[in-house]
Each structure stands twice: as C-alpha cells, then as structure tokens.
XYZ file of C-alpha atoms in Angstrom:
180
model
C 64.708 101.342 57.822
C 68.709 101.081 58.133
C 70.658 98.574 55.831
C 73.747 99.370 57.939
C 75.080 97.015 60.443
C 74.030 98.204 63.954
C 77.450 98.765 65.917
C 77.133 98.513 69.852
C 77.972 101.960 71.416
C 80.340 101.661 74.502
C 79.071 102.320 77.786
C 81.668 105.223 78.681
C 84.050 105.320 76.005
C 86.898 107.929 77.040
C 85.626 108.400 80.522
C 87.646 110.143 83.196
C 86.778 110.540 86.910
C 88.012 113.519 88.724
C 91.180 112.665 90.162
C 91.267 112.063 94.124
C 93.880 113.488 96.661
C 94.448 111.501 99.906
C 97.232 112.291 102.694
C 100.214 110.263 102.399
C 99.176 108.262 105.614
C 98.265 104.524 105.635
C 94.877 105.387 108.314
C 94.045 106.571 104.584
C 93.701 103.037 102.773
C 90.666 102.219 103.450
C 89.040 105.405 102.487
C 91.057 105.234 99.452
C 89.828 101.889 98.575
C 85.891 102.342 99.461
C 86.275 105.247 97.039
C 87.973 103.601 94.538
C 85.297 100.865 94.565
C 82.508 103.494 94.474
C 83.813 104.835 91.231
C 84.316 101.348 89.591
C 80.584 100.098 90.766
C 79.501 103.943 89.073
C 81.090 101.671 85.547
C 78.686 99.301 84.149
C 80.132 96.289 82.410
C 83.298 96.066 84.372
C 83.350 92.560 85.359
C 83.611 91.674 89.286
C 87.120 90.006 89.034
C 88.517 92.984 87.152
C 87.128 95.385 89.498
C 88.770 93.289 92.694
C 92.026 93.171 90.467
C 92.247 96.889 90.732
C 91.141 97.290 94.004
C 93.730 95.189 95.082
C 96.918 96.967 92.770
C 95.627 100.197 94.080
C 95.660 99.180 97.434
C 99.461 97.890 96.649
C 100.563 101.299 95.188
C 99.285 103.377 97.445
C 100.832 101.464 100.476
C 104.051 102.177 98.517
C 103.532 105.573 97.806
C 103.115 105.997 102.141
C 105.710 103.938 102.613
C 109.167 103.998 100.520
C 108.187 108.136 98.941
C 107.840 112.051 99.938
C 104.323 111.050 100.480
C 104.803 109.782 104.224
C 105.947 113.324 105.661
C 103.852 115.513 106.784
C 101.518 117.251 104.021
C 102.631 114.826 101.504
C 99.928 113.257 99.757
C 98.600 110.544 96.948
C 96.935 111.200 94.288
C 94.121 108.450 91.896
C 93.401 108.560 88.648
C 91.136 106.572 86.977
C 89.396 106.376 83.290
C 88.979 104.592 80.473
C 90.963 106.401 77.792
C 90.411 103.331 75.376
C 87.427 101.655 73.730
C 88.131 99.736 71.291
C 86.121 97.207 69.438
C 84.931 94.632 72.356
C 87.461 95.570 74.701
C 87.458 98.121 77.112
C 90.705 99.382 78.718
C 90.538 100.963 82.308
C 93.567 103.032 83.536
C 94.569 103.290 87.319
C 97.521 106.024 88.379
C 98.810 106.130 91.541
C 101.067 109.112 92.054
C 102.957 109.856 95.014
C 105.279 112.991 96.025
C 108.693 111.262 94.740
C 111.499 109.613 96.161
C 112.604 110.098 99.926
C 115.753 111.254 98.610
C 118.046 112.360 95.499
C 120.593 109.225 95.444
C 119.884 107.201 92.853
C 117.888 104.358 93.259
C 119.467 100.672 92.982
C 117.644 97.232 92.288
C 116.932 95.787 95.058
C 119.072 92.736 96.067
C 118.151 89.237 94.806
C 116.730 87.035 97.425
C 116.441 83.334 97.661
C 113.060 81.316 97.738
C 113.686 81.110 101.250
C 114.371 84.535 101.850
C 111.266 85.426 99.614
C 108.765 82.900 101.869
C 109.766 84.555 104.924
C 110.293 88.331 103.919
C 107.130 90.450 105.464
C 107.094 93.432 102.237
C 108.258 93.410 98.934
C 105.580 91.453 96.806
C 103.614 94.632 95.689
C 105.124 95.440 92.677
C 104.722 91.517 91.085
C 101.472 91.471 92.255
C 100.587 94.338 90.116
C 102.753 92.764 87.363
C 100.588 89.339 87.627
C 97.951 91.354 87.598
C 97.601 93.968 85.219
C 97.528 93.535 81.626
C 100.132 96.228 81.342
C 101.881 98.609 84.059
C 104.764 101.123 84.386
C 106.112 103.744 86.497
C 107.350 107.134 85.127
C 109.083 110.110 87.274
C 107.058 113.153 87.166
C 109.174 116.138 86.781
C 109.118 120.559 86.842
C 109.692 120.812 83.229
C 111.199 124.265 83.891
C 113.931 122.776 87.042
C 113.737 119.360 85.996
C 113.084 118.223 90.216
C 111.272 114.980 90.524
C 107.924 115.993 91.563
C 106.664 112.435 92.060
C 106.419 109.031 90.431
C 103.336 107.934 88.787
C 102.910 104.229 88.693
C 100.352 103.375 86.456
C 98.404 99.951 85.254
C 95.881 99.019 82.843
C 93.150 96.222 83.172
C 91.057 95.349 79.832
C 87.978 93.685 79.951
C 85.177 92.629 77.214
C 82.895 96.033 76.488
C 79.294 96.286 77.954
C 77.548 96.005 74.004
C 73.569 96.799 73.398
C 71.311 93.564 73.599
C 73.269 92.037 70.903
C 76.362 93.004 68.397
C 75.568 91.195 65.439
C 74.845 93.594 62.650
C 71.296 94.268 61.720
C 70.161 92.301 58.176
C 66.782 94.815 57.613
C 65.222 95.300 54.628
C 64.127 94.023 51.695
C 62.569 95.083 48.393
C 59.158 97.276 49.451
C-alpha cells in the first residue's frame, strides 16, 4: 500500500512519428492530409478541435511550400514532422513542421506590401500564414541551411498546438493508508 500521491502518466509523452516525404505537387494535399489525420487519430487524448486545427495549418503550409518554394520543380518535395516533444503537467504540446526545399530564388525576400480591407476581401491567396498565427498557440519559420556552405536548404515552418493531457481515471492523488 502506497502513501504517495498517484501521478497520471501521459499517454505518449515525447512521441515522434517518422517523418513523411511528399512531392512538391498540390495533386499531393489530400494524401498529405488523410495521412496527417491518420497519425493524429493513432494519439489518444488529442481533442477533435485541436486535431482539425492542425489539419487545417498543415494543409496551409504545405500549399505554400508547392507554391511560393524549390518544392514546386520537378523532384522537389515536402517534408511532415510531427510529435509531441513536451508533456508537461496537464498539458500536452504537439509539434507540426512543414519543410519545403527553400526559396525559388537567392534575392532577398521583402514584406509583402500592405493592403487595404478592400484589397484584403477581394485578394484570392495570402491568408495562410494568419491563419496559422490565429491558430496555433505558437509558430515560426527558420531557414534550414548546409552548415559546411551555408546554402539554404529549405525553410521549416513550424507550429505548436497544446491541449489538456489524456490522465488515468482520475489525477487526484491517492490518500491510502492508515495505521494497520
């Protein structure tokens, strides 16, 4: 008979899925996202909303990885990476990265140009990134790069969703014993 306080044990605490490679085309999307939603259903405890969240900001960063990187030529791909590198407490953190095969070319990139309300109702592209932003509890993008050359070998962007941890029947601690 334990006097310690029973502490739920995370359902997959530092779990990592084998990372996916797609071509860089967007007749890919949908494969990508049935996958991506077979992996997160293989993740007990992940509530429904969180898993459409990421569904949906995957679906956004791979669409920009085909459209404004490397990825879009021929042979270029995408890569997915998913886990859940942190457990902490009641929370659970899952980690999407999208990487792609960099930038179409070496210029340096500019922000893009402000637009109006008007302009922003009627424009067909450009939402992707602030829907990821609204999104995600935190998100970034980082240039991958030869260590050795220092080329851009792609840009990772990358997003985090955290979401209350699947716990045993029930996480108060355990009051056993008594005097025997």
């Amino acid at each position: 008979m334990s006097i310690l306080p029973q502490m739920p044990t995370p359902a997959h605490p530092g779990r990592r899925w084998e990372a996916r490679q797609y071509p860089g085309t967007p007749s890919t999307c949908p494969r990508f996202r049935a996958e991506l939603r077979s992996d997160l259903e293989s993740l007990a405890g992940v509530p429904r909303r969180i898993r459409e969240d990421v569904e949906l900001c995957a679906s956004e960063a791979f669409a920009n990885a085909v459209t404004h990187s490397r990825s879009q030529r021929s042979g270029g791909t995408v890569i997915r990476m998913l886990s859940t590198p942190i457990v902490m407490g009641r929370e659970t953190t899952l980690r999407l990265s999208v990487i792609d095969d960099g930038p179409l070319d070496a210029r340096p990139m500019f922000p893009p140009a402000r637009r109006s309300v008007e302009n922003w109702a009627q424009a067909e592209s450009g939402r992707g990134l602030q829907l990821i932003h609204q999104l995600a509890d935190e998100w970034g993008t980082q240039r991958w790069a030869d260590s050795d050359s220092l080329s851009v070998l792609g840009t990772v962007l990358w997003a985090e969703f955290t979401y209350p941890t699947a716990t045993a029947a029930s996480s108060a601690p355990c009051v056993c014993g008594g005097a025997r």
